[in-house]
XYZ file of C-alpha atoms in Angstrom:
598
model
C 18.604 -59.351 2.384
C 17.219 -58.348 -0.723
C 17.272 -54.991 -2.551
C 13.818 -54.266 -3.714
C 13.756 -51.164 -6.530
C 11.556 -48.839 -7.085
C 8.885 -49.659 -9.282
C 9.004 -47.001 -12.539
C 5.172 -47.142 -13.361
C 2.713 -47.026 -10.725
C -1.214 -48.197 -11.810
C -4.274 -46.347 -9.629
C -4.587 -48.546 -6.425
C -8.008 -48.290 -5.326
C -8.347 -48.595 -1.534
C -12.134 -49.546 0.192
C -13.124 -47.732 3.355
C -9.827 -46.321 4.949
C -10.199 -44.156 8.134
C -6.253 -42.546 7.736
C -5.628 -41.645 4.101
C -1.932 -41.185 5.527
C -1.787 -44.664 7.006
C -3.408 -46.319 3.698
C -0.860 -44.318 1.113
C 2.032 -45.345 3.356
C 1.261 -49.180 2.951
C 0.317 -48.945 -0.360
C 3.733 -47.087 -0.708
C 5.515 -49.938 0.955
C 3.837 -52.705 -0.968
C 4.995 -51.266 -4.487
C 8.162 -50.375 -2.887
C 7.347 -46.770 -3.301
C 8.407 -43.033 -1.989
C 4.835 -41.929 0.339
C 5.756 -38.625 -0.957
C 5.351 -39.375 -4.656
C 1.610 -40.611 -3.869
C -1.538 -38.888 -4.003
C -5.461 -39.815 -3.965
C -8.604 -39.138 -5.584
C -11.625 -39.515 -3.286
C -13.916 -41.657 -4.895
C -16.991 -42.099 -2.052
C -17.270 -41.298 1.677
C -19.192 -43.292 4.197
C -20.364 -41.647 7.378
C -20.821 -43.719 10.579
C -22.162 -43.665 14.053
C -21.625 -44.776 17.535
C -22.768 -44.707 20.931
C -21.492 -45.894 24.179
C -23.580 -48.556 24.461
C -23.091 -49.586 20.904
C -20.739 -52.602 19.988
C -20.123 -51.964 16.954
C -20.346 -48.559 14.553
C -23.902 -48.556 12.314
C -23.797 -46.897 9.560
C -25.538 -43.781 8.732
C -27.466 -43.632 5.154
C -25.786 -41.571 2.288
C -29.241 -39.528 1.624
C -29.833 -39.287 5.995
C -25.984 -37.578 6.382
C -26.089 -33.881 6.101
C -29.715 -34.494 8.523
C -27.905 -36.163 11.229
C -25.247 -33.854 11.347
C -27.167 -30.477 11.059
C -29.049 -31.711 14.488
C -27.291 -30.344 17.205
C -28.962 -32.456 19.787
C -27.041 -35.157 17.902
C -23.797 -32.729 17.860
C -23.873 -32.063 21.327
C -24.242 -35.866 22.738
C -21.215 -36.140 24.641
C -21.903 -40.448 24.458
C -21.870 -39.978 20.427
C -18.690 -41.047 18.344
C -18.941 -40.093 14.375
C -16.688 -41.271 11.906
C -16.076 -41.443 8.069
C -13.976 -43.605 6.278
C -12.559 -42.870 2.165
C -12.953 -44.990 -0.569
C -10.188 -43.731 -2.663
C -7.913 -44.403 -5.387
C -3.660 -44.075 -4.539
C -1.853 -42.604 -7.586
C 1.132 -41.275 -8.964
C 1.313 -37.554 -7.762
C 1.224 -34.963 -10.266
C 3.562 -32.096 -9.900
C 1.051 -29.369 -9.651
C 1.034 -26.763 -6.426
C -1.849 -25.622 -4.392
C -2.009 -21.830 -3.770
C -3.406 -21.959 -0.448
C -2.974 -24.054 2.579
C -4.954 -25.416 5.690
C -5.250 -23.720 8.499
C -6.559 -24.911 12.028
C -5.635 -24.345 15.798
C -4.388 -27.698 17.837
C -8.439 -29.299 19.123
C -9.381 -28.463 15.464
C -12.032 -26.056 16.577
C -12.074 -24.226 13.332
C -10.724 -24.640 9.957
C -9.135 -21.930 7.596
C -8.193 -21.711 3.936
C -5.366 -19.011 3.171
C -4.977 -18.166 -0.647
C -1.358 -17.204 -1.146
C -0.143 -13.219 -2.911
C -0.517 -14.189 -6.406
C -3.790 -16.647 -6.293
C -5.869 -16.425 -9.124
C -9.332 -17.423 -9.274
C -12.025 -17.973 -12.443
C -15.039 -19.914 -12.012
C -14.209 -22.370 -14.568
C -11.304 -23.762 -11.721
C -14.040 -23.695 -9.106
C -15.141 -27.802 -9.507
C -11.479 -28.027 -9.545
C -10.387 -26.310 -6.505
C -12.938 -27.582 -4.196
C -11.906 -30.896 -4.999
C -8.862 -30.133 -3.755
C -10.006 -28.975 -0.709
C -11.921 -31.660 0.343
C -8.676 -33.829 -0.359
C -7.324 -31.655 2.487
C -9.929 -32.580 4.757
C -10.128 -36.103 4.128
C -6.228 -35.943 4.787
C -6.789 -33.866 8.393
C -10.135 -36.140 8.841
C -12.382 -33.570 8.476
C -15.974 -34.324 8.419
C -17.633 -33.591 4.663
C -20.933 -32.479 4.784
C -23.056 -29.730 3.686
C -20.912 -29.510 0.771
C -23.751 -28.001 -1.624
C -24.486 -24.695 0.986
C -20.247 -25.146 1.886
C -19.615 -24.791 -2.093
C -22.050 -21.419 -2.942
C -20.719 -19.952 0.364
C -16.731 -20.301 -0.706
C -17.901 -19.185 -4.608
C -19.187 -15.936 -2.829
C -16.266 -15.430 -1.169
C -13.938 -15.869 -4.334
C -15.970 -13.887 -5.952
C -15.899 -10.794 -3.845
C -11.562 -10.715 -4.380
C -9.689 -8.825 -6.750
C -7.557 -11.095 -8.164
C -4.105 -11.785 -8.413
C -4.325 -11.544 -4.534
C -2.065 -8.586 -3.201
C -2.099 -9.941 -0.043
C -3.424 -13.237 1.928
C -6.914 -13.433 2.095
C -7.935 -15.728 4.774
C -11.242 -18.124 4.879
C -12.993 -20.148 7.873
C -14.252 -23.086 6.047
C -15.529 -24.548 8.693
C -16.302 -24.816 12.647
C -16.722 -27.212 15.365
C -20.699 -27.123 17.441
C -20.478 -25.743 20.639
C -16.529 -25.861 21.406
C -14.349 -23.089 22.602
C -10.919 -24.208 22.961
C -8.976 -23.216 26.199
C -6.593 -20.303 25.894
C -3.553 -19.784 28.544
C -2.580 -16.323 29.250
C 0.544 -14.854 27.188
C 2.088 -11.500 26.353
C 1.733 -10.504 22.272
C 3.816 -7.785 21.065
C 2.799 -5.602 17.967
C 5.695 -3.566 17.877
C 9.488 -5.043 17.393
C 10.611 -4.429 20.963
C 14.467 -6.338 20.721
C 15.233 -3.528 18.071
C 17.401 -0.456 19.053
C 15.538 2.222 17.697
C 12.331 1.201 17.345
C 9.564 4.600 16.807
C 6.019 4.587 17.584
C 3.238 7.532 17.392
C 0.743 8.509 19.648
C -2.387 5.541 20.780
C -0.575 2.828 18.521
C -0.957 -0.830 19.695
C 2.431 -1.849 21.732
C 1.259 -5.144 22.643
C -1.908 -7.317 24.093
C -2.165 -9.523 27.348
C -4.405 -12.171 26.332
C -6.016 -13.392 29.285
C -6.500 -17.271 29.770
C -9.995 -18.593 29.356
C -11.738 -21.756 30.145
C -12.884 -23.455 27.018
C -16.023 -25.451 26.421
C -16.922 -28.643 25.708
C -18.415 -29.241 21.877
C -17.870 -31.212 18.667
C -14.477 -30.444 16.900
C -14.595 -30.079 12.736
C -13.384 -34.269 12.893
C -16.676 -35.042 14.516
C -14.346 -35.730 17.549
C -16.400 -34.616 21.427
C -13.843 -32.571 22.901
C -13.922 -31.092 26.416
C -11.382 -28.299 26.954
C -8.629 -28.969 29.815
C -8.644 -26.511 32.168
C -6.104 -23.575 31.938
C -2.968 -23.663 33.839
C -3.266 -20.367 35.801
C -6.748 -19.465 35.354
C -7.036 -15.794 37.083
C -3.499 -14.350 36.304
C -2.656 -10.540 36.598
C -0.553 -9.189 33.229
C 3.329 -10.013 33.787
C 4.358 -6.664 32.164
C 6.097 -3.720 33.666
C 5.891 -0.707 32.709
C 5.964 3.776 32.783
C 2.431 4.785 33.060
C 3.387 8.251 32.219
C 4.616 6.941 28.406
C 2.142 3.665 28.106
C -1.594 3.353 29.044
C -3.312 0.226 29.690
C -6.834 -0.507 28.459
C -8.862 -3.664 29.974
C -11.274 -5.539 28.332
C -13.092 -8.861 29.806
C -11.033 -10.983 27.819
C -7.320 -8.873 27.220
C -5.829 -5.883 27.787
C -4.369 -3.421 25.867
C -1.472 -1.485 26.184
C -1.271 1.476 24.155
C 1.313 4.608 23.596
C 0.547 7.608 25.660
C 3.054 9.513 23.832
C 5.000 9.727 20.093
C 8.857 8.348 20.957
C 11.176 5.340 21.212
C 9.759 2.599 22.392
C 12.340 0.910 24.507
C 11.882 -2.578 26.443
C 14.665 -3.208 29.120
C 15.072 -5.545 31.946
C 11.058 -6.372 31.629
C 10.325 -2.896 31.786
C 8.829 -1.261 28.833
C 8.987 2.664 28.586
C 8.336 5.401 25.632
C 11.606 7.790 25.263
C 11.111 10.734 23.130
C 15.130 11.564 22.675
C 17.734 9.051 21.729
C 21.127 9.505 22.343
C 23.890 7.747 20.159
C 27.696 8.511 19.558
C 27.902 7.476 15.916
C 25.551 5.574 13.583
C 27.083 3.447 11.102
C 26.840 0.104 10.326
C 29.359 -0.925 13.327
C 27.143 0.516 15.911
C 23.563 1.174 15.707
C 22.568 0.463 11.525
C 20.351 2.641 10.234
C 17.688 4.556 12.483
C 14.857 4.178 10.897
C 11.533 5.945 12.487
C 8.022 7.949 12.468
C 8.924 11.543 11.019
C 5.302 12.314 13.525
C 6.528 10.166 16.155
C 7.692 13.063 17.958
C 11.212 11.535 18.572
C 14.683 13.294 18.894
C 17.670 11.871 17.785
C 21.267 13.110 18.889
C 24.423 11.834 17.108
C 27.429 13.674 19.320
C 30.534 12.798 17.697
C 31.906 16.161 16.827
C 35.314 14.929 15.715
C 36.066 17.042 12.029
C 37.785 13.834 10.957
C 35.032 11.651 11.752
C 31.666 10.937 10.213
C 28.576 11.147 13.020
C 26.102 9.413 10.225
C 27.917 7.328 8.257
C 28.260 6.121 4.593
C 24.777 4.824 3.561
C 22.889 5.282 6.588
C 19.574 6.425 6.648
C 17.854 8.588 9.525
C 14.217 8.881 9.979
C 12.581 10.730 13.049
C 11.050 13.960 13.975
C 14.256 15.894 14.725
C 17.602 14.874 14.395
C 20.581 16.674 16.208
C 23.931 15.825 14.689
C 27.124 17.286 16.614
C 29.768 16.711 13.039
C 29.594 15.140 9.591
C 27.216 13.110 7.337
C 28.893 10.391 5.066
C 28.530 9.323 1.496
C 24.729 8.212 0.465
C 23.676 9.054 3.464
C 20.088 10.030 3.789
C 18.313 12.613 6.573
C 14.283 12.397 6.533
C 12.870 15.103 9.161
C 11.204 17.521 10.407
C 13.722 19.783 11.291
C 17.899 18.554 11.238
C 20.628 20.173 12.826
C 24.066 19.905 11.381
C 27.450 21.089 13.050
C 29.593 19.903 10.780
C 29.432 19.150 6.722
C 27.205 17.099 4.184
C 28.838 15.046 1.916
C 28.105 15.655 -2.370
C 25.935 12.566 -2.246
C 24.146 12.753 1.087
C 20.520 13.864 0.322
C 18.820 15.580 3.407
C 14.691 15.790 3.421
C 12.709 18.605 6.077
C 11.033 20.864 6.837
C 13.419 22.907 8.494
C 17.295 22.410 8.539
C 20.274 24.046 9.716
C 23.324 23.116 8.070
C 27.076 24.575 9.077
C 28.694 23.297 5.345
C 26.662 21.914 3.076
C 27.632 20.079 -0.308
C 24.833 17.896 -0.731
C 21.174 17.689 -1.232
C 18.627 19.547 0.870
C 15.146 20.077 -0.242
C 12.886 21.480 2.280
C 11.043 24.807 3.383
C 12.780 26.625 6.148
C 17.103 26.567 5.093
C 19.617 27.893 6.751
C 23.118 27.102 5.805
C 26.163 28.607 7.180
C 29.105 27.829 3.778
C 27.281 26.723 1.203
C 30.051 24.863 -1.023
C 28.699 23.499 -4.642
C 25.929 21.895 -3.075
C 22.146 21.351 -4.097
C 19.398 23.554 -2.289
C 15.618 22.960 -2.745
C 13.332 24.799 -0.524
C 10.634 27.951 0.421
C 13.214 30.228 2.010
C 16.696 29.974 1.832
C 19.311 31.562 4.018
C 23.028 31.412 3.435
C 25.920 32.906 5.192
C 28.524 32.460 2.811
C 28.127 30.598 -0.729
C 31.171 29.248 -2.457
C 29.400 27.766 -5.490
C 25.987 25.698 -5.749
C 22.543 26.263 -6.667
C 19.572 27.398 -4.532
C 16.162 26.924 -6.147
C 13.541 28.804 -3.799
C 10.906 31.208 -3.465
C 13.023 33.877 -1.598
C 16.845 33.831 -1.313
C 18.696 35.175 1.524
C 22.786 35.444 1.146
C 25.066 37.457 3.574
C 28.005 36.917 1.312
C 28.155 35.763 -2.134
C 31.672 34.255 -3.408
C 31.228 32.909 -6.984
C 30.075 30.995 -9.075
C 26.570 30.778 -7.785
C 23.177 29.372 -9.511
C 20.157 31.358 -8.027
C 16.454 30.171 -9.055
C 13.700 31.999 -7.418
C 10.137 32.492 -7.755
C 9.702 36.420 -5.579
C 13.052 37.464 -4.470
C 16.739 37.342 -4.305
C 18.698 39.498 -1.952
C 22.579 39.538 -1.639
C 24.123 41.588 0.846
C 27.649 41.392 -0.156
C 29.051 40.297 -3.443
C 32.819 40.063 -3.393
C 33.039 38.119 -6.534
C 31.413 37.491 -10.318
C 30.443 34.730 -12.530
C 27.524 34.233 -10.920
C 23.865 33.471 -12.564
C 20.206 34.215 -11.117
C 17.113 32.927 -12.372
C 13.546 34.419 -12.070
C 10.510 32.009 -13.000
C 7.140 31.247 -11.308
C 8.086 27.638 -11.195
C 11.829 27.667 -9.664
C 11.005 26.416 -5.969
C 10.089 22.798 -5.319
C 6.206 23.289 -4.254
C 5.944 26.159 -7.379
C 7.382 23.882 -9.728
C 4.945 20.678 -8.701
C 1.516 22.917 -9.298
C 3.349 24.401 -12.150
C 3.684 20.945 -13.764
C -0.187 19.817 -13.007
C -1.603 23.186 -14.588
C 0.845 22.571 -17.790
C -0.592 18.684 -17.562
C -3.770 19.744 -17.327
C -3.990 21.893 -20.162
C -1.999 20.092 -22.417
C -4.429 16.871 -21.811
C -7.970 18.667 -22.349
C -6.402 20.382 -25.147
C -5.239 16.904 -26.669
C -9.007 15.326 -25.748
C -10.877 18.798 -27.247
C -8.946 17.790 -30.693
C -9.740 13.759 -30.734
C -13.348 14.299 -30.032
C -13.998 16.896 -31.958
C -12.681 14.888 -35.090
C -14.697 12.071 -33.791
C -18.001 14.293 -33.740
C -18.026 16.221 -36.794
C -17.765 11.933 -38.272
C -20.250 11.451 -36.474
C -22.428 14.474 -37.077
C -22.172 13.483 -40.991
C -23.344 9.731 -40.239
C -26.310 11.081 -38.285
C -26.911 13.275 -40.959
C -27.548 10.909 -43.604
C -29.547 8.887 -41.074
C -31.963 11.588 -40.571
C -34.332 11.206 -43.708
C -34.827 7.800 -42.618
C -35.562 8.654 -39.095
C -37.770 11.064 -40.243
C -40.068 8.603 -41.837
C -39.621 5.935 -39.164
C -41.041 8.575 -36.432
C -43.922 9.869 -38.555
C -44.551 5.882 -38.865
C -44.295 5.064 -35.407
C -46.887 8.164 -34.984
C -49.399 6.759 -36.952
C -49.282 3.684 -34.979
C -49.652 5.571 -31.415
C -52.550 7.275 -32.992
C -54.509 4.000 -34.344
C -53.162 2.900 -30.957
C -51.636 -0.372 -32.393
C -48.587 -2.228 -31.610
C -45.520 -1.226 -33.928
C -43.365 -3.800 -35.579
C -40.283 -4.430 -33.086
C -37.452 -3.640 -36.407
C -39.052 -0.438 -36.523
C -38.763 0.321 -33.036
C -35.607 -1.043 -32.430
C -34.468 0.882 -35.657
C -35.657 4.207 -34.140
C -34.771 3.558 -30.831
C -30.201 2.876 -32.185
C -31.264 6.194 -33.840
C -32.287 8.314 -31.088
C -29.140 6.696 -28.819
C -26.954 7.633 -31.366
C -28.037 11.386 -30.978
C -27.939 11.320 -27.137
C -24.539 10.065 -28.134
C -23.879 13.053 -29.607
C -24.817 15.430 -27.593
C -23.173 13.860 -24.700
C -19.741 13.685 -26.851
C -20.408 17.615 -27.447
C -21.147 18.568 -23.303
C -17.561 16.477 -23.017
C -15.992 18.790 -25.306
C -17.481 21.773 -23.818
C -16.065 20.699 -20.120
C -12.671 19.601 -21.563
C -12.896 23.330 -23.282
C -13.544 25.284 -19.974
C -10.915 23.214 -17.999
C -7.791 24.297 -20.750
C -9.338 28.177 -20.419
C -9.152 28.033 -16.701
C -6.032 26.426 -16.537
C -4.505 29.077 -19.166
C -6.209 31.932 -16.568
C -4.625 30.438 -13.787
C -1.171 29.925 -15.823
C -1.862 33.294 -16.283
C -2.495 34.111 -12.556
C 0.681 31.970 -11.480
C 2.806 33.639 -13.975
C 1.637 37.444 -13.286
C 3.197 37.049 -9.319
C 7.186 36.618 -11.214
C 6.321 40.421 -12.765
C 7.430 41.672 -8.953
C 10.151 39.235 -8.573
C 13.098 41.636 -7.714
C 16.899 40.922 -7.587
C 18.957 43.266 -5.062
C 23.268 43.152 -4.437
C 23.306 45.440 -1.727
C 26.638 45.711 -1.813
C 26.603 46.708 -5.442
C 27.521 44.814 -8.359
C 30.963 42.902 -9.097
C 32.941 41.699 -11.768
C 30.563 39.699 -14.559
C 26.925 38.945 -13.501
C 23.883 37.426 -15.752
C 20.380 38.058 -14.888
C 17.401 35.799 -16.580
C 13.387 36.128 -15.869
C 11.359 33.618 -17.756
C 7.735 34.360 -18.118
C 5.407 31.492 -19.844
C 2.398 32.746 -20.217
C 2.559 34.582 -22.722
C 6.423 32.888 -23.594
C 8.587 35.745 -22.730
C 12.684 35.239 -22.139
C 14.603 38.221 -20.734
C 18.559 38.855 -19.901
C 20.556 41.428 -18.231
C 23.842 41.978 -17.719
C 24.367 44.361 -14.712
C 27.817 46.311 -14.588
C 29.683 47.375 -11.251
C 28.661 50.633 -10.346
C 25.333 50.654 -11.858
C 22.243 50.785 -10.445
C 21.388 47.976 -7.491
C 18.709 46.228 -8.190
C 16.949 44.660 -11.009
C 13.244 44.310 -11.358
C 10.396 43.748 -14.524
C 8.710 47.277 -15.900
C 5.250 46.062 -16.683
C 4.804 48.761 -19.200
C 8.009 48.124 -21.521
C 8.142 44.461 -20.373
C 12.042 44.631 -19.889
C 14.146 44.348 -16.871
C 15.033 47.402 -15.567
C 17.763 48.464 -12.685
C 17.551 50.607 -10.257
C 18.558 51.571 -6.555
């Protein structure tokens, strides 16, 4: 037997009247000793043909009488009719080039979809292009081609209305059978992940759909094919799915049903019974166990993590906990991260754990917390960001807040606040507090747009008024001109004869220019009242740190710095309280120092 090798030039084959593009590549492939896969095909013409059943052999339906025939859906509809097309094409060498979309269509070939990828680009200088290529896909799926000039302006539409590259899919029905519904059988669709462990889901979301089987009906399919639908297995079938009507409600439609969540929680599927649990319940989590519980911070779910052990971690290193409340019994790990609404701590944060709510209650803390409500029982060198902040005892750290709240301060202590710090014991020094209006997390944010703000208009206010006063001096020297050309003009509305078009057009890039102007000078004007009212309301924001107070109940110890920074106007203040003197430290409007007193 003899070795035949593969050819290294290929020449265009053409091929006359093939019905399977497939079946003609693969003998054309085989007769040049040739990979099928390295072959491709330009269509070159497409002949349409008829038959009926009492036909012998197909006629052949004019190129100019096509798109006719097949827009009649008498002829569409005659269940005796066959239609066919066969290709004239020509088999070459393929080129290396990749579509970026792909053919959709369901199994009777009832409908026909293009999906452009994420990343499809469209101009219409590819559109000739492009639509070649898809009628290459349906002469490959033996799709009937008609219609194509009302098929082409729809699909240009459609491009057109896309912002492009493509974000996401974009998906296109290209084209349809006459008449045909294809059968559907009854199944179960879930829209949630139900075979995950912690799976959240808020109130009225989508848990899954029973699709209920329907009868198809009998119509031409996109390959000109007559197709009648088979009949469904199980035709009248009730929903297979269990499940709590107290967590999940159930809405019917004629053709599905819907099962929707009554309640926020864990959605939880178990021996064929699906339920909504609001609290989950879970030794440890760490990547050994349970992975990262990732959830709806509305979904109204509870987590509890109960491993107490002081040697042990309950969240573990890099794990990541999201839900509405989250209960943990001992420690948090390295990296690990907390988002909440409110979090419950028994035992201690780690230095690189970062913790996120609205409320949290922390026995020792030593990492991250930024939230509004804080309550933290040791506070050891760890980072606090929040509204109000409460500490029992602080052994080092800083606490940037609006009001500060310490039962007993050890040393070494950074306090930033916004209205108020109070200490009720200090039983050592070297500590530091702060007063500014933009020391707590939400203070600091509308701090930083009123500072953007006024910085920007201030910064536009300068670059257009350069640009106008240029512009005022071109205009100027314009003017004379434009004088004349309007007394001009006059004279021809009075004679009531038609000026010259220069003159007009002259006059007219004249008077635009001055609209131009005046426009450029109402901009400057807006751009001037948005820096004064952001310097009022800098102004405003600033005045509320002037009753900022600082108290030490328990009287001052050891060596203590105090700082208020005003910014509007710039002001930097620093005292230096001494045990035994006066209590508490406040701003005297009048002298504008910082004054103490009990």
């Amino acid at each position: 037997m003899l070795n035949k090798k593969p050819s290294s030039t290929f020449q265009p084959y053409y091929v006359n009247e093939c019905e399977n593009i497939k079946l003609a590549i693969k003998q054309v492939a085989s007769k040049f000793n040739k990979d099928p896969n390295t072959l491709d095909f330009d269509l070159q013409n497409i002949i349409t043909y008829k038959k009926t059943s009492q036909d012998q052999q197909l006629k052949l339906i004019p190129q100019n009488e096509v798109n006719l025939f097949l827009n009649n859906r008498n002829n569409l509809l005659d269940s005796n009719l066959t239609i066919t097309q066969h290709y004239c094409v020509t088999i070459k060498e393929q080129s290396k080039k990749q579509r970026q979309f792909h053919f959709q269509a369901d199994k009777i070939f009832s409908e026909i979809f293009l999906i452009f990828r994420v990343g499809f680009t469209y101009t219409d200088t590819i559109f000739e292009s492009l639509y070649e290529e898809i009628r290459k896909i349906k002469v490959w799926n033996k799709i009937l081609i008609f219609n194509e000039f009302a098929e082409k302006k729809t699909l240009k539409e459609f491009l057109s209305s896309l912002e492009y590259p493509l974000k996401q899919e974009a998906k296109y029905l290209l084209v349809q059978g006459t008449n045909l519904l294809p059968t559907l059988e009854s199944k179960l669709e879930f829209k949630k992940e139900i075979t995950k462990n912690f799976q959240t889901i808020n109130k009225n979301e989508i848990i899954c759909i029973y699709h209920k089987a329907l009868q198809g009906k009998p119509g031409r399919n996109t390959r000109g094919e007559y197709i009648i639908p088979k009949v469904p297995k199980i035709l009248h079938q009730n929903s297979p799915l269990k499940y709590d009507s107290a967590s999940i409600k159930a809405k019917e439609y004629p053709n599905a049903i819907y099962y929707l969540s009554a309640i926020g929680g864990i959605l939880k599927y178990d021996k064929d019974y699906l339920q909504i649990q609001d609290t989950f319940e879970v030794k440890e989590v760490s990547l050994k166990t349970t992975g990262s519980l990732i959830g709806g911070i509305d979904s109204g779910t509870t987590i509890n993590i109960t491993e107490a052990d002081n040697l042990k971690e309950s969240l573990g290193q890099g794990m990541k906990v999201e839900a509405s409340k989250v209960n943990i019994a001992g420690n948090v790990g390295a990296h690990a991260e907390i988002k909440v609404k409110e979090v419950n701590i028994g035992g201690f944060t780690h230095q690189s754990s970062k913790i996120y709510a609205q409320n949290a209650t922390i026995k020792i803390h030593k990492g991250y917390v930024y939230g509004e409500i804080i309550k933290i029982q040791n506070l050891e060198t760890g980072i606090i960001e929040g509204k109000r902040v409460e500490v029992e005892q602080m052994y080092g750290g800083k606490i940037y807040a609006d009001e500060i709240f310490i039962q007993k301060l050890h040393t070494n202590a950074f306090l930033y606040a916004t209205k108020n710090i109070r200490i009720a014991t200090m039983l050592k020094g070297e500590n530091k507090f702060f007063i500014a209006a933009n020391y707590s997390p939400q203070a600091k944010e509308y701090f930083n747009t009123l500072i953007k703000t006024k910085n920007d208009s201030m910064q536009q206010v300068i670059i257009l008024t350069k640009e106008l006063k240029a512009e005022i001096l071109h205009i100027q020297k314009l003017k004379p001109t434009a004088d004349e050309t309007r007394k001009t003009l006059m004279l021809y509305k009075n004679t009531k004869t038609t000026p010259p078009s220069y003159l007009l057009k002259e006059f007219e890039a004249y008077h635009q220019l001055v609209l131009d102007l005046k426009h450029k000078q109402e901009t400057i004007n807006q751009l001037s009242q948005t820096y004064k009212q952001s310097l009022k309301d800098l102004n405003t924001f600033d005045k509320a740190t002037q009753n900022a107070t600082i108290e030490i109940q328990s009287g001052w110890v050891g060596y203590n710095e105090v700082h208020y920074h005003f910014y509007s106007p710039k002001l930097e203040l620093m005292l230096i309280p001494k045990p035994n003197q006066p209590k508490k430290v406040s701003y005297n409007k009048q002298t504008k120092q910082l004054i103490l007193q009990e």
